[in-house]
Tab-separated table of C-alpha atoms in Angstrom:
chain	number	residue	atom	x	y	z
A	1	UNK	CA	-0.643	-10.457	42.202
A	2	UNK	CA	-2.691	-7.996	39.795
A	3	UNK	CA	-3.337	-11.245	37.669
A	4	UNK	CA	-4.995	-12.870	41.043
A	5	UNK	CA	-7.251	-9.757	42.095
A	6	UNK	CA	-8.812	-9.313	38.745
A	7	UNK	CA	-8.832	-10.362	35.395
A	8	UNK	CA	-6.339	-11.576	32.543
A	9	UNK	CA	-7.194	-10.477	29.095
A	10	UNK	CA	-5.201	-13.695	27.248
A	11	UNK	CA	-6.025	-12.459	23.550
A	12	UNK	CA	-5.258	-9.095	23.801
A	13	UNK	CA	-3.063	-7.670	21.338
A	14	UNK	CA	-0.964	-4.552	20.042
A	15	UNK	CA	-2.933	-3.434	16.422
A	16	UNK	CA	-0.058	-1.727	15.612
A	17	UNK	CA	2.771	-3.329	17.207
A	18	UNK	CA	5.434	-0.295	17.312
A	19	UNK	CA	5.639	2.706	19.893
A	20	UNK	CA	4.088	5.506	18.738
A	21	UNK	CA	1.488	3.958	16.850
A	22	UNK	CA	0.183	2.389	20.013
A	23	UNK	CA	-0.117	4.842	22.031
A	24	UNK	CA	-2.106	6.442	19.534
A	25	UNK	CA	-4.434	4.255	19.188
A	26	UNK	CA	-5.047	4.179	23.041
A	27	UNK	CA	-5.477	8.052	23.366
A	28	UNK	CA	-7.646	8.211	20.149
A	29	UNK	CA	-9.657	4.816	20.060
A	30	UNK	CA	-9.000	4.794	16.162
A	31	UNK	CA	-6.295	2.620	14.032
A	32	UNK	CA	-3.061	4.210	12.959
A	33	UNK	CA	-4.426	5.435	9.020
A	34	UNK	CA	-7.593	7.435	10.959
A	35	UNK	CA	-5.176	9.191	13.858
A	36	UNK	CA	-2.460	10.403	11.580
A	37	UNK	CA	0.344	8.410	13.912
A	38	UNK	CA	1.326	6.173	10.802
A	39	UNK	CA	4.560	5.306	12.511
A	40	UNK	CA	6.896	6.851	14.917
A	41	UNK	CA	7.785	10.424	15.013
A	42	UNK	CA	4.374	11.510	13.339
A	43	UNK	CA	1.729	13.602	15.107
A	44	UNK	CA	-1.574	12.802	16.564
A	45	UNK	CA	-4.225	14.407	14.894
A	46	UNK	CA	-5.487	17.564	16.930
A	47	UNK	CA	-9.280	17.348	15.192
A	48	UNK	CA	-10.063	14.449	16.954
A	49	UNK	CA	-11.148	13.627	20.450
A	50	UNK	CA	-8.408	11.876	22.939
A	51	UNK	CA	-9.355	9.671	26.263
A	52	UNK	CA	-7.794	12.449	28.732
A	53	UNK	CA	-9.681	14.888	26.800
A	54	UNK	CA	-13.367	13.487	27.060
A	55	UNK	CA	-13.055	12.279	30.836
A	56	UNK	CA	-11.712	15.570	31.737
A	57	UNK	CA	-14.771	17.210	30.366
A	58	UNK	CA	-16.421	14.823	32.843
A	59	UNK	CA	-14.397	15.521	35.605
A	60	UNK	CA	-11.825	13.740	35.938
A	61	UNK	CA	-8.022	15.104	36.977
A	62	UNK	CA	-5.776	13.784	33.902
A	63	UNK	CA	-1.724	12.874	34.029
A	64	UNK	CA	0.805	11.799	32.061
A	65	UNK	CA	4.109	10.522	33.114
A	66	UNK	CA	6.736	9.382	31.344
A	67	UNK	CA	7.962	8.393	27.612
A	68	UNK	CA	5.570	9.844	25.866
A	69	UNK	CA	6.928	9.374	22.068
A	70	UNK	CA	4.188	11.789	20.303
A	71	UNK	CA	6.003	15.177	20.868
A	72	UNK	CA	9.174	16.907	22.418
A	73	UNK	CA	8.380	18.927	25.421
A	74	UNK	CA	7.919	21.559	26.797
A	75	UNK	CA	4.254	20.946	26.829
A	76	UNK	CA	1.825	23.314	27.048
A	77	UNK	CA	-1.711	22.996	27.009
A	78	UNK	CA	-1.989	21.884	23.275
A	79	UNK	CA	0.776	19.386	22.947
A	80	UNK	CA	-0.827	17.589	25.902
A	81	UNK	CA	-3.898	16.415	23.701
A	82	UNK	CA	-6.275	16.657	27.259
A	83	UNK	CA	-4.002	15.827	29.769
A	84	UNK	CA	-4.258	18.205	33.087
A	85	UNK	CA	-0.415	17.362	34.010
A	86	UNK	CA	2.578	15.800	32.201
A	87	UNK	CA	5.900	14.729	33.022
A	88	UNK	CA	7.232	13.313	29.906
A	89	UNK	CA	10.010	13.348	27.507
A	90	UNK	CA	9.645	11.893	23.985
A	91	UNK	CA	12.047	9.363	23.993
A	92	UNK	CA	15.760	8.847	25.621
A	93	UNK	CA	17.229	5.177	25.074
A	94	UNK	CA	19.661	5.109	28.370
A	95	UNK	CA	16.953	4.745	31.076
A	96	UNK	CA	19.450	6.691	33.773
A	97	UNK	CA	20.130	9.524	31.362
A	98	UNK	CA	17.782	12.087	30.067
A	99	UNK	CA	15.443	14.428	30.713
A	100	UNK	CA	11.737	15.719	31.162
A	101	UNK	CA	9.253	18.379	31.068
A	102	UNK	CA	6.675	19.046	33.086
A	103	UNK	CA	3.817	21.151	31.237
A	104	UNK	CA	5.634	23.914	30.409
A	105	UNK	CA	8.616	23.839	32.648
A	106	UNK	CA	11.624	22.360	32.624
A	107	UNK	CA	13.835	20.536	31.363
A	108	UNK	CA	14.388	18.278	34.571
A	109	UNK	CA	17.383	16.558	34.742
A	110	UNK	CA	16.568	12.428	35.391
A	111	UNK	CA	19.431	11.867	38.105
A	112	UNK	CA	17.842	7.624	38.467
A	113	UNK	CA	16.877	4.713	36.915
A	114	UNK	CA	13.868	6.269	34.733
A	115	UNK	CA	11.380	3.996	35.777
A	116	UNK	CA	11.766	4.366	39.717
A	117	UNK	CA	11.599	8.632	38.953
A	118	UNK	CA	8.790	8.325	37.256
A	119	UNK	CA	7.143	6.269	39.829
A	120	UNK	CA	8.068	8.940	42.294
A	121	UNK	CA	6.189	11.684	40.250
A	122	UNK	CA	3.223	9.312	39.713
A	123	UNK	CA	3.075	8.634	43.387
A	124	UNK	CA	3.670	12.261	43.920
A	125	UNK	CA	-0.042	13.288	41.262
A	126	UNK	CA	-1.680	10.647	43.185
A	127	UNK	CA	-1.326	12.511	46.113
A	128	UNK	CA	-1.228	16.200	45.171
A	129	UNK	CA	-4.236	15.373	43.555
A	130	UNK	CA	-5.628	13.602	46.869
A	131	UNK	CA	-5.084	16.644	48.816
A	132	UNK	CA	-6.015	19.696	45.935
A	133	UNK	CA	-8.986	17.633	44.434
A	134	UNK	CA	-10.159	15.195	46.893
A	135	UNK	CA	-13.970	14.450	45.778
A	136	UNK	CA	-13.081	14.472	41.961
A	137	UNK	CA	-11.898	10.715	40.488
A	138	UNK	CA	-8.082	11.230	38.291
A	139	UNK	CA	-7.054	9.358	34.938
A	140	UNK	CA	-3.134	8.329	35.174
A	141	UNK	CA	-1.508	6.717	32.606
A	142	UNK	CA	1.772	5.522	33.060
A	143	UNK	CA	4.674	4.612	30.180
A	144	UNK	CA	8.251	2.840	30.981
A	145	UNK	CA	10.729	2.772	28.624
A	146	UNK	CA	12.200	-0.707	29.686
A	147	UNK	CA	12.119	-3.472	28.746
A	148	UNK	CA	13.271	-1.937	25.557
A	149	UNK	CA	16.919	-2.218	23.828
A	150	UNK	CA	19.471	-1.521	24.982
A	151	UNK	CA	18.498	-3.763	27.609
A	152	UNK	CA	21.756	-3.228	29.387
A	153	UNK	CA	20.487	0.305	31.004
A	154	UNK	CA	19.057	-0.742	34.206
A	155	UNK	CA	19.976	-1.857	37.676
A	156	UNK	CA	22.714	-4.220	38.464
A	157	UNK	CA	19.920	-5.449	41.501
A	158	UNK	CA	17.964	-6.753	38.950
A	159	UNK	CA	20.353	-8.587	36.382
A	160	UNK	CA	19.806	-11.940	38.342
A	161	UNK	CA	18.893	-14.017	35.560
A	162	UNK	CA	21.586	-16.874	34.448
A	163	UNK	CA	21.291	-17.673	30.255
A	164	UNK	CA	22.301	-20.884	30.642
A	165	UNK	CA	19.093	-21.665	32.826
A	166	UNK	CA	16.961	-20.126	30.345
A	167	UNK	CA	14.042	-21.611	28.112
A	168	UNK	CA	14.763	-20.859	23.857
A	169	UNK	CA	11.762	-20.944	21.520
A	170	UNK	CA	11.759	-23.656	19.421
A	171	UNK	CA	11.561	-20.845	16.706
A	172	UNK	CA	14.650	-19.100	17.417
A	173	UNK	CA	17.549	-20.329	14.845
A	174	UNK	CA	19.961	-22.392	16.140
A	175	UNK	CA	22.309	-19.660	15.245
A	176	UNK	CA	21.017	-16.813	17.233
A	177	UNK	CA	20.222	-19.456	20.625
A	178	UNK	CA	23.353	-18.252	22.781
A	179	UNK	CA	22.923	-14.597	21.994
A	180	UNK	CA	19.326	-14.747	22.438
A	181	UNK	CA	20.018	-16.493	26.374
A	182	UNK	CA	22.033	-12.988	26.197
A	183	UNK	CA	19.416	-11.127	25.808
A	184	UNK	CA	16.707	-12.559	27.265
A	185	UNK	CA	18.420	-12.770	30.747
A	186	UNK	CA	18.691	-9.167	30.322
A	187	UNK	CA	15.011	-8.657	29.347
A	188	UNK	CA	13.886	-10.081	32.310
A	189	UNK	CA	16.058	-8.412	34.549
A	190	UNK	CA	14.354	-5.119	33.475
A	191	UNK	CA	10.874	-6.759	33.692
A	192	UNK	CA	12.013	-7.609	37.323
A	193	UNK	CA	12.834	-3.899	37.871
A	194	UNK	CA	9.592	-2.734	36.541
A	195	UNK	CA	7.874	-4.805	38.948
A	196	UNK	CA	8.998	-3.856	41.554
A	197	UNK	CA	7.732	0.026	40.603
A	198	UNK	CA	4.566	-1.217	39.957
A	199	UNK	CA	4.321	-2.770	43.548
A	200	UNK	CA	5.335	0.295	44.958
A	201	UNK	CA	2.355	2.355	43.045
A	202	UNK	CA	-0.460	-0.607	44.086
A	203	UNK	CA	1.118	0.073	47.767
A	204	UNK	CA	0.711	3.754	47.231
A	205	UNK	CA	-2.446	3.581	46.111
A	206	UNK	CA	-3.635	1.375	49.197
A	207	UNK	CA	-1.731	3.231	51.395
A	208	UNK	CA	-3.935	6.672	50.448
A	209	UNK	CA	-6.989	4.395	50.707
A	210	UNK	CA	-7.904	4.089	46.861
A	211	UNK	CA	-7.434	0.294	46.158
A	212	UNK	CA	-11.102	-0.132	46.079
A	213	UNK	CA	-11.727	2.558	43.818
A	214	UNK	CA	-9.406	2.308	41.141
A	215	UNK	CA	-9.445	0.479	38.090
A	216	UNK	CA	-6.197	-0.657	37.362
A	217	UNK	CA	-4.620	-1.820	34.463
A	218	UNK	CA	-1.131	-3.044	32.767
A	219	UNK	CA	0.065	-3.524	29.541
A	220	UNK	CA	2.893	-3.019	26.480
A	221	UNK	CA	2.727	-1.404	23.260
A	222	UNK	CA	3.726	-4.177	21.582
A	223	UNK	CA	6.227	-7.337	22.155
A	224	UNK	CA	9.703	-8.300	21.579
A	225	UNK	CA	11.321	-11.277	19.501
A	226	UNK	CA	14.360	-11.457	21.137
A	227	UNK	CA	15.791	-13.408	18.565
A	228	UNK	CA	12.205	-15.702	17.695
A	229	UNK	CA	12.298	-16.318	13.783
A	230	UNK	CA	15.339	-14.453	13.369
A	231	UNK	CA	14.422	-11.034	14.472
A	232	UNK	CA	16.992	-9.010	16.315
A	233	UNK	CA	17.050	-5.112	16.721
A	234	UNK	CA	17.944	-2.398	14.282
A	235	UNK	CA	21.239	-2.241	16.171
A	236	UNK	CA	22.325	-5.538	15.372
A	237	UNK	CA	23.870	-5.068	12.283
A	238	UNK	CA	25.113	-8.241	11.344
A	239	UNK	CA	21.918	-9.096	10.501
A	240	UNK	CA	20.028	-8.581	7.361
A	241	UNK	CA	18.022	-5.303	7.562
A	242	UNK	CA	14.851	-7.308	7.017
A	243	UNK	CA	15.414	-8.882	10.023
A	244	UNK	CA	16.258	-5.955	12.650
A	245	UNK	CA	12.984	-4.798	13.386
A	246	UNK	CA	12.770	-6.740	17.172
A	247	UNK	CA	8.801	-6.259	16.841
A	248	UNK	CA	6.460	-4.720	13.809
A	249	UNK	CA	6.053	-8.581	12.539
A	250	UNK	CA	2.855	-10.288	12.589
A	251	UNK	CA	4.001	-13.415	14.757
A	252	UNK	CA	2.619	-13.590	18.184
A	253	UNK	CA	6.144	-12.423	19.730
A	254	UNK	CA	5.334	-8.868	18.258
A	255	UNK	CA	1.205	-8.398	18.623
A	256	UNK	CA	0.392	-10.458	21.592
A	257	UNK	CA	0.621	-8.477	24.672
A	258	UNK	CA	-0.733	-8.422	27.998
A	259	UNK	CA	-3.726	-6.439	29.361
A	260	UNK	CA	-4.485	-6.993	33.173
A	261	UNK	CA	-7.175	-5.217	34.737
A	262	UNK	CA	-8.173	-4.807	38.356
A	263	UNK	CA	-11.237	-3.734	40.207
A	264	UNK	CA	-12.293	-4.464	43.467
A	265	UNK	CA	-15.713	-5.072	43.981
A	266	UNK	CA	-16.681	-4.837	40.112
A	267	UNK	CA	-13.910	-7.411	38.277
A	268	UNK	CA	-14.025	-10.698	40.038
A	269	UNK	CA	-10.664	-11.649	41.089
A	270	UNK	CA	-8.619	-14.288	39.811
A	271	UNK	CA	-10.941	-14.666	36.131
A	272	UNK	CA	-9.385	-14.788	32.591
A	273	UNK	CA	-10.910	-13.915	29.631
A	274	UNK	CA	-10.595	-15.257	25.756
A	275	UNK	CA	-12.050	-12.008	24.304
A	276	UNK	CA	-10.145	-10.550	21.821
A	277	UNK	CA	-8.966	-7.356	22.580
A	278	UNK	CA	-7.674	-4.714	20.249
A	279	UNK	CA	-5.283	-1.637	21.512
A	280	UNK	CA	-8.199	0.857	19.810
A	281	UNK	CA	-10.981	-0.838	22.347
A	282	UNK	CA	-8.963	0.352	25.256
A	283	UNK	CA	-10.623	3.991	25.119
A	284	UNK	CA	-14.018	2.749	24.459
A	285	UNK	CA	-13.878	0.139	27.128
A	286	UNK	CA	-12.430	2.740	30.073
A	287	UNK	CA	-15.251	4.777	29.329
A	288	UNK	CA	-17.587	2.317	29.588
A	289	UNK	CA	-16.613	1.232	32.969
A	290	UNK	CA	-16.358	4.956	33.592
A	291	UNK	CA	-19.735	5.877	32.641
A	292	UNK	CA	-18.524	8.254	30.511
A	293	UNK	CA	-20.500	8.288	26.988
A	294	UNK	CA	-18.095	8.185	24.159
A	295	UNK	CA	-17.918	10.351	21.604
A	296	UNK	CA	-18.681	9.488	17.680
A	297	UNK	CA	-16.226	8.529	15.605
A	298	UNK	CA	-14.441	5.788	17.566
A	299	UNK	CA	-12.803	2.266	15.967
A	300	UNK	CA	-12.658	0.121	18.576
A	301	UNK	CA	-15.586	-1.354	20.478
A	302	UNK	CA	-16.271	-0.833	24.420
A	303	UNK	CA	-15.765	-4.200	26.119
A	304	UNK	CA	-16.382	-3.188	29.913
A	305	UNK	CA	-19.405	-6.158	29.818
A	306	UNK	CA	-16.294	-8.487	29.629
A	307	UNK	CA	-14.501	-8.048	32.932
A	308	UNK	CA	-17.764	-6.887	34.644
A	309	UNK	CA	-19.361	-10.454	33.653
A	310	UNK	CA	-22.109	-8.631	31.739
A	311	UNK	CA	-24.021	-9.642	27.900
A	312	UNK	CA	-22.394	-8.448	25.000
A	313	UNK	CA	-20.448	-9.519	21.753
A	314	UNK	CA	-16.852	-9.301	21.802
A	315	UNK	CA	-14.945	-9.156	18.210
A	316	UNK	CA	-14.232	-12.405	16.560
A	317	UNK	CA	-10.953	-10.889	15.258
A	318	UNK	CA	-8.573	-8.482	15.803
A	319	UNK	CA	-7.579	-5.960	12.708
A	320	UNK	CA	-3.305	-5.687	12.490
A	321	UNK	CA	-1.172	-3.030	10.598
A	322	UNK	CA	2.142	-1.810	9.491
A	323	UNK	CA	2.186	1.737	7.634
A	324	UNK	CA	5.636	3.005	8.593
A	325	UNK	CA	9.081	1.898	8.593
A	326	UNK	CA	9.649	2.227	11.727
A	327	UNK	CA	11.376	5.750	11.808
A	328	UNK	CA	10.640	8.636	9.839
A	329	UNK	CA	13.210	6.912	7.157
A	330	UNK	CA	14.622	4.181	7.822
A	331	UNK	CA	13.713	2.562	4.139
A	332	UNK	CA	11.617	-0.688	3.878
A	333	UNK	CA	12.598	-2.139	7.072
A	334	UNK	CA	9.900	-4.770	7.673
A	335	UNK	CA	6.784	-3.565	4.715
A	336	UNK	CA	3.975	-2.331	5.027
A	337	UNK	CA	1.369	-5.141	5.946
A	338	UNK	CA	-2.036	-5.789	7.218
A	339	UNK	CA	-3.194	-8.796	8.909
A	340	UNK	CA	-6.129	-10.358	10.649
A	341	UNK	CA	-5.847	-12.618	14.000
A	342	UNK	CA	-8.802	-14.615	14.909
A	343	UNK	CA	-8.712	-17.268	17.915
A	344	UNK	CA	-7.125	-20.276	15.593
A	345	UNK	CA	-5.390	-17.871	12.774
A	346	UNK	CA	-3.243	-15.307	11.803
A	347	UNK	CA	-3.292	-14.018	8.600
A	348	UNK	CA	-1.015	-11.254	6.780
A	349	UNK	CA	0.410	-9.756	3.538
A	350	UNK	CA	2.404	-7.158	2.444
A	351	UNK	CA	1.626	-4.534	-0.429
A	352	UNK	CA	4.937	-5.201	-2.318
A	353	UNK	CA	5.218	-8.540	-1.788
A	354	UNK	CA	8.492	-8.125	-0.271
A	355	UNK	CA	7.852	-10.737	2.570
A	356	UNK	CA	5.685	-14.162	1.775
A	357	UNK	CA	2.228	-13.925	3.356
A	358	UNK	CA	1.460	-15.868	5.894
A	359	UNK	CA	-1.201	-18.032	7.300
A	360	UNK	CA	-0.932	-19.701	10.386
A	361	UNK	CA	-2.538	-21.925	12.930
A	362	UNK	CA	-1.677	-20.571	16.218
A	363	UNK	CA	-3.678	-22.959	18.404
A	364	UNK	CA	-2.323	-26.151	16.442
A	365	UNK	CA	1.430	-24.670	15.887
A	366	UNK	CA	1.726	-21.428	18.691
A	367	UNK	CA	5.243	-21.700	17.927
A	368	UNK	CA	4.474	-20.347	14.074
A	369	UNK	CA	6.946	-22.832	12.522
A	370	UNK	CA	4.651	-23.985	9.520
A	371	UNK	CA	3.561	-21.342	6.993
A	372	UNK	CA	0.039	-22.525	5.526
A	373	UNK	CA	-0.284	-20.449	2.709
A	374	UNK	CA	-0.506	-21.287	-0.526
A	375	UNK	CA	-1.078	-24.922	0.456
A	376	UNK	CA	-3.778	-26.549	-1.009
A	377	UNK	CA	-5.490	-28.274	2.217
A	378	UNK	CA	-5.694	-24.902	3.856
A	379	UNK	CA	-7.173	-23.112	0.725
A	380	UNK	CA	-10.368	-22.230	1.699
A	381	UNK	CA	-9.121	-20.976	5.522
A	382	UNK	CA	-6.861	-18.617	3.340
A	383	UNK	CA	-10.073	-17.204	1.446
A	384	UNK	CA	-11.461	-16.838	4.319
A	385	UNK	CA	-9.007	-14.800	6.547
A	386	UNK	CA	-8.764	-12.953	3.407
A	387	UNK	CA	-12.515	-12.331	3.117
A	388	UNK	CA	-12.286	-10.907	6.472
A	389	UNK	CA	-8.812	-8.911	6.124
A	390	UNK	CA	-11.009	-7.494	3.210
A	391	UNK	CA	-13.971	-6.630	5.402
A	392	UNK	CA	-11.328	-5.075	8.325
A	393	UNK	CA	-10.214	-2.731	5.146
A	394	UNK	CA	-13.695	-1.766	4.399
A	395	UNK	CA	-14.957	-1.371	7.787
A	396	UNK	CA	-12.363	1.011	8.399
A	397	UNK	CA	-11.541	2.801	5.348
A	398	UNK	CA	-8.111	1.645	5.058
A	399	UNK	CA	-6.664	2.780	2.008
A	400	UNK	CA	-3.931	0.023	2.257
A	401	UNK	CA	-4.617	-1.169	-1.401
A	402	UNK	CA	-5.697	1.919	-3.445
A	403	UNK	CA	-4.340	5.286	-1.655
A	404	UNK	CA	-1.641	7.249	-3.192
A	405	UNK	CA	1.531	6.268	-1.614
A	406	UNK	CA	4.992	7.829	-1.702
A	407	UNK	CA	7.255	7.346	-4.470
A	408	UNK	CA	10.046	7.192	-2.556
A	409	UNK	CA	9.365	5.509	1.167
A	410	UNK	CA	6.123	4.158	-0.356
A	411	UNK	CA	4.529	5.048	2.542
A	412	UNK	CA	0.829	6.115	2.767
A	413	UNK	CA	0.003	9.741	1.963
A	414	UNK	CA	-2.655	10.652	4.748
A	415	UNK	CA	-2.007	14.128	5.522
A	416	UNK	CA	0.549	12.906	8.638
A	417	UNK	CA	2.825	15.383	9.920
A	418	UNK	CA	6.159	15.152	11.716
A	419	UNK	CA	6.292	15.809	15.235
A	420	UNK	CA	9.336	18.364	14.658
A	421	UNK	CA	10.595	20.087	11.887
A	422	UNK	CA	14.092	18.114	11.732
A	423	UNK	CA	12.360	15.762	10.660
A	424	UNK	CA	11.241	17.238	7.802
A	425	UNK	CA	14.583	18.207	6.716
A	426	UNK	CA	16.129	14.811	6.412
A	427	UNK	CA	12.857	13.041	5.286
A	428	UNK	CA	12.977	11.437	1.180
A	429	UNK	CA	11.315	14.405	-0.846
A	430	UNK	CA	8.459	13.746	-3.258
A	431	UNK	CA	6.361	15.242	-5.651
């Protein structure tokens, strides 16, 4: 329904494809080495300006709910990076067990299935905010844990979804095909669950007479293989460590996510979009359509000519990195890689070498099942994509190939901090 009244961004995509890292990039408009949110469990940097924190200097009332993944409550004023309100917790992995803050207060015990509580306290700033702030506009953004593993934690309403029925990638292993019917029948029973929340906030919002004038928008931090090319989650430990990541790859199944936006009267309903879209041009392009004039320093470009069918020139590529591994020390894990995604390619490589670059043709092969690099046909599209991985590096002073890195974790050293100190007790020393 949110795809029908407005518009479908089809190349959007995560530009670092793990939690954390995301949302960074959405509250800072910069890529993971500039915010200082290298990987998960690291903090945003508090020298730079967030989206909360520039439209509330315009005017606008600003909320938070739910995981928030970039700090343990409580929160006060400057752990919330410009928010007004929070109701958050930094992570819990049993969506019906856990609990939040809100600003300062709490912790609140979650007595439901996480998603549906954190609906309620959305619904519940909507209209405190309708009744205590009536002529000024609000900024919520929203963040479900599920669908993330385990998948098992949600609603027994919602597990309706029979593996044998189910669709397997063609690049799944033969192997892996009746656990991955597992899994993915599980998937989709939380993606059922969530929408059903989200109906319940578009009917709130209608209900308080706002549909018209709200921009709306859903999306993910990043994707999920679900078995595609191997890739299972760091749980599943009968498979090689390489290959429990579940997302932080470069195939579609890990960057490509969705990015709807709705806004009656201003988006013209039922219109997709081939503009490639980048996680860091989400702040840029919410200001734009809010009027609000950004402030310097900002990566990603503002895009709000797109879905208001205005001139402009949208990025022929989208910039893609990997500086963690995936917790504060969890060893190699996937690499550290950087990659480059244009309409027809992908394009990645790794600084040790530990994992074969990769070249693809994703309008020719979308299933990624034939590796192009190194093959003589394709040579100059490799020099290419590498010309232009080059020119992402330089553009944004990515220090992928000559900053000092750890001896240990070989991890970037760019002045990132932990989010707690416990961290920093079980961390690999160095120098």
């Amino acid at each position: 329904q949110l795809a029908a009244d407005g518009m479908v961004f089809d190349q959007a995509f995560s530009a670092c494809p793990i939690c954390s890292p995301y949302r960074a990039q959405v509250l800072s408009g910069r890529y993971s080495h500039q915010n200082g949110v290298v990987c998960n469990e690291y903090e945003l940097r508090r020298d730079i300006p967030t989206l909360p924190g520039v439209l509330g200097q315009a005017g606008y009332h600003t909320a938070y709910v739910g995981k928030w993944h970039l700090g343990y409550g409580p929160y006060p004023p400057e752990k919330r990076y410009g928010f007004d309100y929070m109701a958050a917790y930094n992570i819990n992995r049993d969506a019906f067990c856990g609990a939040y803050h809100a600003n300062e207060e709490g912790p609140f015990e979650m007595r439901d299935w996480h998603p549906k509580m954190e609906t309620d306290l959305a619904i519940d700033f909507i209209r405190e905010h309708q009744g205590s702030r009536p002529g000024d506009p609000f900024f919520l953004m929203m963040s479900w844990l599920p669908p993330h593993w385990p998948y098992e934690t949600f609603p027994e309403e919602y597990n309706i979804y029979d593996p044998a029925r189910l669709t397997i990638s063609p690049n799944t292993p033969k192997q892996l095909e009746a656990w991955e019917r597992r899994e993915t029948a599980l998937y989709y029973g939380n993606v059922t669950g969530l929408d059903d929340q989200f109906g319940r906030l578009l009917r709130a919002l209608d209900e308080m007479g706002l549909r018209e004038d709200t921009i709306v928008c859903f999306t993910s931090d990043h994707g999920d293989h679900l078995g595609s090319h191997g890739y299972g989650k760091p749980s599943d430990r009968w498979l090689h460590h390489t290959k429990r990541g579940s997302k932080a790859t470069p195939f579609e199944e890990s960057i490509h996510i969705p990015f709807l936006m709705r806004w009656p009267g201003h988006v013209p309903a039922g219109q997709r979009t081939q503009a490639i879209f980048s996680s860091v041009d989400v702040m840029p392009t919410l200001l734009g359509l809010a009027g609000v004039a950004p402030p310097q320093g900002l990566a990603g470009a503002d895009l709000s000519f797109v879905p208001l069918g205005g001139e402009g020139e949208a990025p022929g590529s989208a910039y893609l990195q990997i500086l963690g591994p995936g917790w504060p020390h969890r060893g190699p894990w996937l690499g550290y890689w950087r990659g480059v995604r244009t309409h027809q390619y992908v394009y990645a490589r790794w600084y040790g070498n530990e994992v074969e670059p990769m070249l693809y043709d994703v309008q020719a092969d979308p299933y990624e099942l034939n590796n192009l690099y190194g093959k003589p046909e394709y040579a100059q599209v490799q020099a290419r994509m590498e010309t232009l991985l080059q020119e992402w590096m330089a553009k944004t002073s990515d220090p992928f190939e000559t900053g000092e890195r750890d001896p240990e974790t070989g991890m970037l050293l760019l002045g990132q901090k932990f989010i707690h100190e416990k961290w920093e007790r079980t961390a690999p020393k160095h120098p």
